[in-house]
Short mmCIF file of C-alpha atoms in Angstrom, two decimals:
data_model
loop_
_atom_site.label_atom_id
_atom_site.label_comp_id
_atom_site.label_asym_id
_atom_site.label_seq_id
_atom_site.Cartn_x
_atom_site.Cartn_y
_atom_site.Cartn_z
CA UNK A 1 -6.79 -27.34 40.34
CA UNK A 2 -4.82 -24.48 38.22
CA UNK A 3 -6.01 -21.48 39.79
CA UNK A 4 -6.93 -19.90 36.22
CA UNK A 5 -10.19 -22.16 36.54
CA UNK A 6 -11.48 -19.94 39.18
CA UNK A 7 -11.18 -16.82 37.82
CA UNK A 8 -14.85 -15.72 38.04
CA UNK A 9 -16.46 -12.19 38.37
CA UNK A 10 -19.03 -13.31 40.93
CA UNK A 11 -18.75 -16.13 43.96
CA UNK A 12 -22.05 -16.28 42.84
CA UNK A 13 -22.32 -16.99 39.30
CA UNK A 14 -23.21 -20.24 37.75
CA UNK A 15 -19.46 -21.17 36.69
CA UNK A 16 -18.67 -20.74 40.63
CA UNK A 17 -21.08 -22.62 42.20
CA UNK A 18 -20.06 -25.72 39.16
CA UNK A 19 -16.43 -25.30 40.23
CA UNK A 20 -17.44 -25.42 44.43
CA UNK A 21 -19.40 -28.23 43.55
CA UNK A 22 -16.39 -30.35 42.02
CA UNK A 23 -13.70 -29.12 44.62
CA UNK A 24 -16.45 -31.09 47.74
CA UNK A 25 -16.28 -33.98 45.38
CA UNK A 26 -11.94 -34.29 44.84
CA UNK A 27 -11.02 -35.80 48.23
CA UNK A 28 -13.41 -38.83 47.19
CA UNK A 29 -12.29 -39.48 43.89
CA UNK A 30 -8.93 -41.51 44.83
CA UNK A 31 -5.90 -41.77 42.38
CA UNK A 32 -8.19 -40.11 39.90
CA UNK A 33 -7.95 -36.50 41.36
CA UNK A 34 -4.81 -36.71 39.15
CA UNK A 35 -7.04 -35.28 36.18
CA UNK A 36 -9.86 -33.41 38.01
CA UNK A 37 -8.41 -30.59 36.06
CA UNK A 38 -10.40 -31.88 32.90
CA UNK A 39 -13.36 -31.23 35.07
CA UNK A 40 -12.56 -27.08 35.12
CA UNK A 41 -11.37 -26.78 31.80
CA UNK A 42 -14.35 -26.49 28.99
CA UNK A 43 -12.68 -28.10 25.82
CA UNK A 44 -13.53 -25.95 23.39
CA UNK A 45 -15.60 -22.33 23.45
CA UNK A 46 -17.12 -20.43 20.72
CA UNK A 47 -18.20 -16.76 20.78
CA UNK A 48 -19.79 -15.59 17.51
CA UNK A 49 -21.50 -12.46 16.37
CA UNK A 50 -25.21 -12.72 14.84
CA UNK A 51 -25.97 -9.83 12.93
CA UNK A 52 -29.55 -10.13 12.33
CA UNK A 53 -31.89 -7.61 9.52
CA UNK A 54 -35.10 -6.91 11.47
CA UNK A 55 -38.93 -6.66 9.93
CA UNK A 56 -38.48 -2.43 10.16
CA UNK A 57 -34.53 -3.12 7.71
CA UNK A 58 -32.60 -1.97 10.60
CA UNK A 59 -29.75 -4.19 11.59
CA UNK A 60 -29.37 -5.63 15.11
CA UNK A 61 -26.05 -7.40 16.28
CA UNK A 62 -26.49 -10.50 18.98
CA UNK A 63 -23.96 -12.82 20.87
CA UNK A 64 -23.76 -16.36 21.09
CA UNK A 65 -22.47 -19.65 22.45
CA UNK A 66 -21.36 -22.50 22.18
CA UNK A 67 -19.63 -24.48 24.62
CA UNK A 68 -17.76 -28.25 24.42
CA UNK A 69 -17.12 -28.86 28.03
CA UNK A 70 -16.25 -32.34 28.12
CA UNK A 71 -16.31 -34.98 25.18
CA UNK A 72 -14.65 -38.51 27.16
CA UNK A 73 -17.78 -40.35 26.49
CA UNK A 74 -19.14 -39.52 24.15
CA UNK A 75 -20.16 -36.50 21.96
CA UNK A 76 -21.26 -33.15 23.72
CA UNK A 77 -25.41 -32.92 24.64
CA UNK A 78 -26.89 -29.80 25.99
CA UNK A 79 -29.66 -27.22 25.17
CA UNK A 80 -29.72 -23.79 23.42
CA UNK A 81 -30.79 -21.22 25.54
CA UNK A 82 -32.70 -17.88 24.35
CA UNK A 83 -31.91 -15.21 27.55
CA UNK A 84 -31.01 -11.55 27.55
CA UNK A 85 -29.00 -12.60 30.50
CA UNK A 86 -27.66 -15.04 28.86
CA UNK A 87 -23.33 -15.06 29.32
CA UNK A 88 -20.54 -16.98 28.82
CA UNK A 89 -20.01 -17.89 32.09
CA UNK A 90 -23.89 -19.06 32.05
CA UNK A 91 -22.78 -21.70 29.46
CA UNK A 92 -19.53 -22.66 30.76
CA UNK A 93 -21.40 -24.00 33.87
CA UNK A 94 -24.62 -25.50 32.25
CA UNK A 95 -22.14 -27.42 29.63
CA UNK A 96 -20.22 -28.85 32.96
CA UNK A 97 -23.67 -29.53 34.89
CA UNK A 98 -24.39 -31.72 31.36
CA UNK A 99 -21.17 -33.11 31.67
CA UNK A 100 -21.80 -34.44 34.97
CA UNK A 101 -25.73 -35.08 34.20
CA UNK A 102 -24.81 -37.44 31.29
CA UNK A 103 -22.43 -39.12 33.45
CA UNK A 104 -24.37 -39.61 36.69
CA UNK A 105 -27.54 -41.04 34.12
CA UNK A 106 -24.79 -42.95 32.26
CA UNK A 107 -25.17 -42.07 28.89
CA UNK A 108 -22.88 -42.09 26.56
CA UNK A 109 -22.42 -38.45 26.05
CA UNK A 110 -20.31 -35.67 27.19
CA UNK A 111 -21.45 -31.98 28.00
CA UNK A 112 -22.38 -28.98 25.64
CA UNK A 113 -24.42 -25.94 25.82
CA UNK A 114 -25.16 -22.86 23.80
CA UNK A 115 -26.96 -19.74 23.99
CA UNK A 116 -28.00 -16.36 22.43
CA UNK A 117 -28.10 -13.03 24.76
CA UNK A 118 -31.66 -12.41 23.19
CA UNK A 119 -35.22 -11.73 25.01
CA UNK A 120 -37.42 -14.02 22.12
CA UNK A 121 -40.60 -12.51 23.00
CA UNK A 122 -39.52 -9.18 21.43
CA UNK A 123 -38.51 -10.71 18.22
CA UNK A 124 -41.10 -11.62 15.63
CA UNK A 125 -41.70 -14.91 14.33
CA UNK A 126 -39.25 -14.42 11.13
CA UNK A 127 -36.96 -12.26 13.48
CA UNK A 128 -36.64 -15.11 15.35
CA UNK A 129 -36.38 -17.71 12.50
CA UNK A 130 -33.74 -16.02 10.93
CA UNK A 131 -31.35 -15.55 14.02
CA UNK A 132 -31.91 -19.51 14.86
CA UNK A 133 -30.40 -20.26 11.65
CA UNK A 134 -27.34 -17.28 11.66
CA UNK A 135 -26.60 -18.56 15.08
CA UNK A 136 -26.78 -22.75 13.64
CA UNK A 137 -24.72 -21.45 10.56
CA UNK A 138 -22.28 -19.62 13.12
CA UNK A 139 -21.65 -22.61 15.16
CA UNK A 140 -22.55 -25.46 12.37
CA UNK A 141 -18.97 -26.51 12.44
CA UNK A 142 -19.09 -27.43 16.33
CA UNK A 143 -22.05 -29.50 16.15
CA UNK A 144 -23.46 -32.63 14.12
CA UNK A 145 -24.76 -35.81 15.46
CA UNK A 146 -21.67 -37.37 16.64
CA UNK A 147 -20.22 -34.27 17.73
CA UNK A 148 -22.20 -32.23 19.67
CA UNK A 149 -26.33 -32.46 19.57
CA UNK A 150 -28.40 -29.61 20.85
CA UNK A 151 -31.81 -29.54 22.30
CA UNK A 152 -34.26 -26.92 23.33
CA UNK A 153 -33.68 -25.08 26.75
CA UNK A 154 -34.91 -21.58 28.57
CA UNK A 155 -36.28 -19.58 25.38
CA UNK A 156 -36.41 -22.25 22.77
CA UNK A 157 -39.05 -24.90 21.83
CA UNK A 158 -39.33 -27.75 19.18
CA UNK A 159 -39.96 -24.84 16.13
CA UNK A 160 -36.43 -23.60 17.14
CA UNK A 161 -34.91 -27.18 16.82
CA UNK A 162 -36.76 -28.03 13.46
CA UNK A 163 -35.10 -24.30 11.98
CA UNK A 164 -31.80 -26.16 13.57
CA UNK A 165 -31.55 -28.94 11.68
CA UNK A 166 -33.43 -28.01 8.64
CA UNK A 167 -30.06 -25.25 8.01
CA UNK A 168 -27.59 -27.43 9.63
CA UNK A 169 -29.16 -30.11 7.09
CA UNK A 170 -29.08 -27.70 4.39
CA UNK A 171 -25.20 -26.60 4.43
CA UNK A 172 -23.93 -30.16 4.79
CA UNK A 173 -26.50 -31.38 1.72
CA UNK A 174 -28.38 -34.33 3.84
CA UNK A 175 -31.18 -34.32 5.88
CA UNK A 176 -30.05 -35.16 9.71
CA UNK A 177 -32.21 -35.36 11.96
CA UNK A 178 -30.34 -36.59 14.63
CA UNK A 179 -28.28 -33.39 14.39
CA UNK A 180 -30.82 -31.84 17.20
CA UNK A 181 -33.33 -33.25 19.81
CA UNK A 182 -36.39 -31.90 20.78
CA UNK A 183 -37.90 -31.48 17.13
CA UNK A 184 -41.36 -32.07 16.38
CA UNK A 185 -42.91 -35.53 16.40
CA UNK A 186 -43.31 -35.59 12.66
CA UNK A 187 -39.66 -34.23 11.98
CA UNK A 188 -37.78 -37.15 13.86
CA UNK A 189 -38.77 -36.16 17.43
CA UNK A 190 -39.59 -38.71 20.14
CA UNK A 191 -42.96 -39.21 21.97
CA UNK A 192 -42.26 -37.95 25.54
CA UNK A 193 -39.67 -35.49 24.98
CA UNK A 194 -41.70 -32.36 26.06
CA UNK A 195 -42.84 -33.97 29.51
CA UNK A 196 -39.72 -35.63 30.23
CA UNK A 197 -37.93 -33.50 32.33
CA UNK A 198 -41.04 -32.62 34.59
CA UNK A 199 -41.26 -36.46 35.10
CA UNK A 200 -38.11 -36.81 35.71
CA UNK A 201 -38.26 -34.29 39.25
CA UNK A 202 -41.25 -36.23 39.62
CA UNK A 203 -39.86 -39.58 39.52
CA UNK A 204 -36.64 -39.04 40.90
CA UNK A 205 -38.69 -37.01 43.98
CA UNK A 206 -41.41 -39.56 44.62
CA UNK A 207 -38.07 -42.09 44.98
CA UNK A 208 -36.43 -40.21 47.74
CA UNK A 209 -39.71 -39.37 49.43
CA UNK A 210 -40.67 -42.53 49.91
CA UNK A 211 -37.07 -42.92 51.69
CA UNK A 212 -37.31 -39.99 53.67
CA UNK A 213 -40.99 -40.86 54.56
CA UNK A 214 -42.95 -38.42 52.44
CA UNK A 215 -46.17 -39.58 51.69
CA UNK A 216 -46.24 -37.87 48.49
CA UNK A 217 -50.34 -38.34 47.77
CA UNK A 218 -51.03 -36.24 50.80
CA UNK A 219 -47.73 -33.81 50.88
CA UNK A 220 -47.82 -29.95 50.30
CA UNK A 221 -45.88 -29.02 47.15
CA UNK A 222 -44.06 -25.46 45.97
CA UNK A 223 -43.51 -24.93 42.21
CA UNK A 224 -40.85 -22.19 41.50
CA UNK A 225 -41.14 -21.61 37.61
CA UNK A 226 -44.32 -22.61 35.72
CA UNK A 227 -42.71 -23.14 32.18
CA UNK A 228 -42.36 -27.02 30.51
CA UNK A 229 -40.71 -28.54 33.52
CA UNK A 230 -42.36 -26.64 36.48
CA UNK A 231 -46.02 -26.74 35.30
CA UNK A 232 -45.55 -30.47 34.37
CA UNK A 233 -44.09 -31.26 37.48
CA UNK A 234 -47.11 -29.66 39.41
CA UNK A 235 -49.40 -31.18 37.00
CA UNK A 236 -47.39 -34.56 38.18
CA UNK A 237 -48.17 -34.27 42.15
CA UNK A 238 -51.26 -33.15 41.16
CA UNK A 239 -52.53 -35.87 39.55
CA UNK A 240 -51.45 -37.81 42.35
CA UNK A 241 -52.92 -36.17 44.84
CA UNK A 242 -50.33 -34.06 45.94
CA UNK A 243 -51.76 -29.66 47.09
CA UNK A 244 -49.67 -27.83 44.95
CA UNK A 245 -50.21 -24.84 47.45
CA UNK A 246 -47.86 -22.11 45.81
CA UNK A 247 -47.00 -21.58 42.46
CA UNK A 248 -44.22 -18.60 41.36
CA UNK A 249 -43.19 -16.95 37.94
CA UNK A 250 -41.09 -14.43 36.56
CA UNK A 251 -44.83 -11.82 36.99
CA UNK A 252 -46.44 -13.34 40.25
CA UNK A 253 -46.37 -15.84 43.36
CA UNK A 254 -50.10 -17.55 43.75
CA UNK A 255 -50.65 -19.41 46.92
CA UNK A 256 -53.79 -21.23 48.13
CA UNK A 257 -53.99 -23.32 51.04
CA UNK A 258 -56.50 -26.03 49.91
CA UNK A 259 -54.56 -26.37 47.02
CA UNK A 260 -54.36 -24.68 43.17
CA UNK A 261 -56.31 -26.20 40.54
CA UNK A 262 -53.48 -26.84 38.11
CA UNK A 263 -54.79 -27.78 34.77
CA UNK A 264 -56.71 -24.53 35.31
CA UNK A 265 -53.99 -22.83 36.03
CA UNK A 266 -51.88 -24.24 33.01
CA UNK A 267 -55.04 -23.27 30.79
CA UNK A 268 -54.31 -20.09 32.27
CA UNK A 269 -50.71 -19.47 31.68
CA UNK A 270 -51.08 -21.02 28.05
CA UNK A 271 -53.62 -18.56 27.06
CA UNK A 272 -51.88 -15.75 28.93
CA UNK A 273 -48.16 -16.35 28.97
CA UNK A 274 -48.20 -15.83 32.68
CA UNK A 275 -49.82 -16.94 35.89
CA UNK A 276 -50.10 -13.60 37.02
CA UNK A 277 -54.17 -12.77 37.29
CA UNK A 278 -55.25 -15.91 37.68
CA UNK A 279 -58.07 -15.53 39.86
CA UNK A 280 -58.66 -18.94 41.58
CA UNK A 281 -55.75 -17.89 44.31
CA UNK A 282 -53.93 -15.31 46.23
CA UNK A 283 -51.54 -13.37 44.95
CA UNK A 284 -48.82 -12.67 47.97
CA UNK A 285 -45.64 -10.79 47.57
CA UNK A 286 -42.67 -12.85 45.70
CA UNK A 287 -40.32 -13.45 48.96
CA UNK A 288 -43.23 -14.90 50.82
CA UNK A 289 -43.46 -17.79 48.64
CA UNK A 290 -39.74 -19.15 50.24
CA UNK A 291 -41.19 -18.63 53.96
CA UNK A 292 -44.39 -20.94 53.87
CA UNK A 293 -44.61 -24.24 55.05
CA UNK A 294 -44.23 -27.08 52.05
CA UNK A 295 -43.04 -30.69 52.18
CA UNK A 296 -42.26 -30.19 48.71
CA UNK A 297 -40.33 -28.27 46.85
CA UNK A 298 -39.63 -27.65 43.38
CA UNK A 299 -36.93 -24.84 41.87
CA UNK A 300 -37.76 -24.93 38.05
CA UNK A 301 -36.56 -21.64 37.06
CA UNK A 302 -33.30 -20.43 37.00
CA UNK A 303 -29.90 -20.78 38.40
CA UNK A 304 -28.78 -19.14 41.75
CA UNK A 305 -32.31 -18.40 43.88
CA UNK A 306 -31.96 -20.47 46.84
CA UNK A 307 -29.13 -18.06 48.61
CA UNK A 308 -28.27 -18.19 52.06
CA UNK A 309 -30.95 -15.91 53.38
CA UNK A 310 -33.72 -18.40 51.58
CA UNK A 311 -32.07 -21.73 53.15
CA UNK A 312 -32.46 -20.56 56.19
CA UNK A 313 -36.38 -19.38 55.66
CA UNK A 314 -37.67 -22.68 54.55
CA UNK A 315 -40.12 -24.63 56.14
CA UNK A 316 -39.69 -27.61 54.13
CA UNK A 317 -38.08 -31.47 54.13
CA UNK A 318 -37.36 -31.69 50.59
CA UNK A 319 -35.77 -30.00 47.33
CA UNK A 320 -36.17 -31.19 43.83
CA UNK A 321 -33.88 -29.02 41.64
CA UNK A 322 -36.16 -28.89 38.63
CA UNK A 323 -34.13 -26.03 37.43
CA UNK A 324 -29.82 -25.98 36.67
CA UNK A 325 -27.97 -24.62 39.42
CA UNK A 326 -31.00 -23.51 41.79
CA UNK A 327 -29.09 -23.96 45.44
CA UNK A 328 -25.45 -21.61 45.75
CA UNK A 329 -23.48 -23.86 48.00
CA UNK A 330 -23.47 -21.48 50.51
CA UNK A 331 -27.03 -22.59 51.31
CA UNK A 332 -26.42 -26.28 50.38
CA UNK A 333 -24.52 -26.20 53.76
CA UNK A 334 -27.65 -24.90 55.23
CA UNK A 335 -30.09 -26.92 54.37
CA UNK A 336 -27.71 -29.95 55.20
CA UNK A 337 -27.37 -28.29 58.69
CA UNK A 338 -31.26 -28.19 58.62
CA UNK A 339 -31.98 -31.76 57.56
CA UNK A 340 -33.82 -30.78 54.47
CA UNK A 341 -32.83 -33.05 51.65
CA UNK A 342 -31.78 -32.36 48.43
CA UNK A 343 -32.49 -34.37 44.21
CA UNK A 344 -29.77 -32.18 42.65
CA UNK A 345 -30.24 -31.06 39.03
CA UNK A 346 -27.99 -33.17 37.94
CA UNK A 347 -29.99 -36.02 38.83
CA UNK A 348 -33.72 -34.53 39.23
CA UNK A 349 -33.81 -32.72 35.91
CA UNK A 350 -31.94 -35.40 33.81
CA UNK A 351 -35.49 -36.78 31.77
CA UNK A 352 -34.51 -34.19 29.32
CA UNK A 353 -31.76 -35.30 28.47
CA UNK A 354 -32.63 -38.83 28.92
CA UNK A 355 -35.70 -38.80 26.27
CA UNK A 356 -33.22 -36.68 24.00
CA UNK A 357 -30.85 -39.84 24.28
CA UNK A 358 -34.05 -42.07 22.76
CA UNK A 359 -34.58 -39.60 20.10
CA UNK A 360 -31.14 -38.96 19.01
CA UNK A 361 -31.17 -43.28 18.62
CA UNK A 362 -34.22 -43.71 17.18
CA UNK A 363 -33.46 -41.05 14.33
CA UNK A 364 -30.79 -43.53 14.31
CA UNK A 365 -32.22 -46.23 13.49
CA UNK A 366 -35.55 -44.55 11.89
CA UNK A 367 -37.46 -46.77 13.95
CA UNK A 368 -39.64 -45.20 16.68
CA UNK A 369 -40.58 -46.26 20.19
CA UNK A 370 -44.34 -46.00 22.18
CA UNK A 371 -44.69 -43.00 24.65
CA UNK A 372 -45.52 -45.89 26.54
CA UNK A 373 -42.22 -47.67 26.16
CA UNK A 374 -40.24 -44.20 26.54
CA UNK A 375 -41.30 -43.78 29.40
CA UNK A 376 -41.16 -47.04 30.92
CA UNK A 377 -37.60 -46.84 29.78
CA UNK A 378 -37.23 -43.32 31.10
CA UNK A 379 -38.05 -44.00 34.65
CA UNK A 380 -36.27 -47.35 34.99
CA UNK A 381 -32.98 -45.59 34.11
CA UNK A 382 -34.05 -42.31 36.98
CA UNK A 383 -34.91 -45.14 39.58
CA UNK A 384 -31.89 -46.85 39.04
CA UNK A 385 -30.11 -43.54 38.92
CA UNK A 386 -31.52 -42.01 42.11
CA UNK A 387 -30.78 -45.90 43.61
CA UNK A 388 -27.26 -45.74 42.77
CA UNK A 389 -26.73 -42.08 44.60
CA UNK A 390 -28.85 -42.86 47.52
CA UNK A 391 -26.23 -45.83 48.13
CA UNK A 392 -23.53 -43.68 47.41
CA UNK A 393 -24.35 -40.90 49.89
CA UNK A 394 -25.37 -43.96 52.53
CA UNK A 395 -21.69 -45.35 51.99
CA UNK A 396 -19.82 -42.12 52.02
CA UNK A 397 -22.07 -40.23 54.35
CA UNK A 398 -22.69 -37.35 52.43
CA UNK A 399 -25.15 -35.40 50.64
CA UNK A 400 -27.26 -36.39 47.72
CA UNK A 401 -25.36 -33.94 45.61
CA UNK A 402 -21.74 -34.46 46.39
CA UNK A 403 -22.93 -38.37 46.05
CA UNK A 404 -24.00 -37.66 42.14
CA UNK A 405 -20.59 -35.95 41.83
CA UNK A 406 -18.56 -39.14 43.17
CA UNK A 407 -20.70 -41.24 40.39
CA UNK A 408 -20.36 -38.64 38.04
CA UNK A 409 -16.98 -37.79 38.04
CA UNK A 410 -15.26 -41.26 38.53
CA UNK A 411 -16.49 -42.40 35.14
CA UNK A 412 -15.94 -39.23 33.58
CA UNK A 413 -12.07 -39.47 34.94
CA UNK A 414 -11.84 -42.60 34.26
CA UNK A 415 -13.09 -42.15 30.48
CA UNK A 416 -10.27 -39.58 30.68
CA UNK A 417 -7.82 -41.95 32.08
CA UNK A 418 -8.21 -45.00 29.99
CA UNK A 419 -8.58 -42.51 26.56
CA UNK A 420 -5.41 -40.88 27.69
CA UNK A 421 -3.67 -37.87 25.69
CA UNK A 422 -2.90 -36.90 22.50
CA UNK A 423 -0.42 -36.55 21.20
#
């Protein structure tokens, strides 16, 4: 690899752990480590300033992204993200995780990402609006639906996506709906798009359970992160029987031995944009929630918070990385050590992205699937998925992760390979 593509700040950062994460994977990939270089080079970056007129006439400047990582098969897929920690770094490494996602699911996309260093909350609902569509106009020439299609991520929601492609619609004189994912119903979105990544983890988990000999139904389940993928997740295991025993956000850690009563608790957070207060648990400090005992769980917040010092603290026999980039591989080696299994993101979290796929065909076609259907079709492709990593890792002997990468990166090489370069 050319030693530019680890220049990094931080061992720690997102971009660091992506680029650890493909150099486990290059001793398996054959005579196709000749171009693993495409897999630490993004293709294209865009940095671009957002000067945005507030309600009170003052004028506020804001930074955004957008990143191509890796276009072979197809054209790039990946979320917008609303953060104030939002960098480019950040986006470098979520565009490569899609990269990789899109590959190990096998659809015919590459990797993208974007994102504005912006808390959303403090912005009004015009605020907002307006610096969606200066940040769309900003990058409009980047994205389009054979290009690059975003989709809502941390900070963003369907409302975002409809502002997306209603101004990305507007400057190019056609309504496109396939320009985004993630819009409303009624604007060209697909049924099963907001629940699709929390069934994903709970697919893709319930798969490897049963392999590890997990009876789900009767397991103890942690939930780090209670927004659209955590809280459906939990809601997932709950309805199947599962004690969701400890639930953790950004304002509190609730943890109740008999089990939480989740659609209380979602009630809850809905109404109060936090599970903090909710008085049907204990509230215990924020650290204890990584040293109780779980069969289960679930990282469905951000990137980087299960370090070293965590891995070894567990007391549980499987992951599910709801979140991107939850597990630094210093403590991937540690919980390998420890025999507690690992879904990787890139896998586990990949309904998203999945569902997106259905919506960006059926706006398409302008013919529309079932919920049903979608998600019959969504977890026959995460079976088969999880199926064809499990014998991967079985074969080469290693872990679920570095197995997704093998998958992953031979038929994003290859792509490369067979496309070759121009000129």
């Amino acid at each position: 690899m050319s030693e530019l593509s680890y220049v990094t700040g931080d061992r720690h950062s997102a971009w660091s752990t992506y680029l650890t994460q493909v150099e486990r994977v290059l001793p398996l990939l054959g005579d196709l480590s000749r171009w693993a270089d495409t897999l630490t080079h993004p293709k294209r970056a865009l940095i671009v300033d957002i000067p945005l007129e507030m309600d009170d006439g003052t004028v506020r400047h804001f930074e955004g992204y957008r990143v191509q990582h890796n276009l072979s098969r197809g054209p790039g897929k990946g979320g917008v993200r609303f953060h104030p920690d939002v960098t480019l770094q950040e986006v470098m490494a979520l565009s490569a995780w899609m990269t990789v996602k899109c590959a190990a699911l096998n659809l015919p996309f590459g990797g993208a990402k974007g994102g504005v260093r912006v808390d959303p909350t403090t912005l009004s609902h015009k605020e907002l609006e307006r610096l969606t569509r200066r940040y769309t106009s900003e990058i409009g020439t980047m994205i389009g639906p054979q290009q690059d299609i975003p989709a809502p991520d941390v900070g963003t929601n369907a409302q975002v996506m409809a502002w997306m492609m209603d101004t990305w619609s507007m400057n190019v004189g056609a309504t496109t709906t396939g320009v985004v994912t993630g819009k409303p119903v009624h604007l060209g979105g697909s049924l099963g798009r907001v629940k699709a990544t929390g069934r994903g983890v709970f697919v893709t988990g319930c798969s490897v359970a049963a392999k590890l000999g997990i009876d789900v139904a009767s397991s103890r389940v942690a939930v780090q992160g209670f927004g659209n993928v955590g809280s459906v997740s939990a809601e997932l295991f709950h309805a199947l029987g599962a004690k969701v025993v400890a639930v953790q956000d950004h304002k509190a850690t609730l943890y109740l031995a008999s089990g939480l009563d989740i659609p209380a608790l979602q009630a809850w957070q809905q109404t109060h944009g936090t599970i903090a207060g909710f008085a049907a648990a204990d509230h215990i400090a924020d650290e204890h929630f990584w040293t109780q005992p779980y069969d289960i769980l679930v990282p469905a917040a951000l990137e980087g918070q299960i370090t070293a010092e965590r891995a070894n603290l567990l007391q549980c026999r499987l992951i599910i990385e709801g979140a991107n980039g939850p597990t630094l591989p210093e403590a991937d080696d540690i919980l390998q050590q420890r025999g507690i299994a690992v879904v990787p993101d890139v896998i586990a979290n990949a309904g998203g992205v999945t569902v997106s796929y259905f919506e960006w065909v059926q706006d398409f076609s302008s013919f529309f699937w079932s919920e049903e259907e979608i998600n019959q079709r969504l977890d026959s492709i995460m079976q088969h998925a999880i199926e064809t990593v499990w014998q991967k890792a079985d074969m080469l002997n290693v872990t679920l992760r570095t197995a997704a990468y093998a998958v992953a990166c031979e038929r994003i090489l290859l792509a490369r390979k067979d496309r070759g370069l121009y000129p």
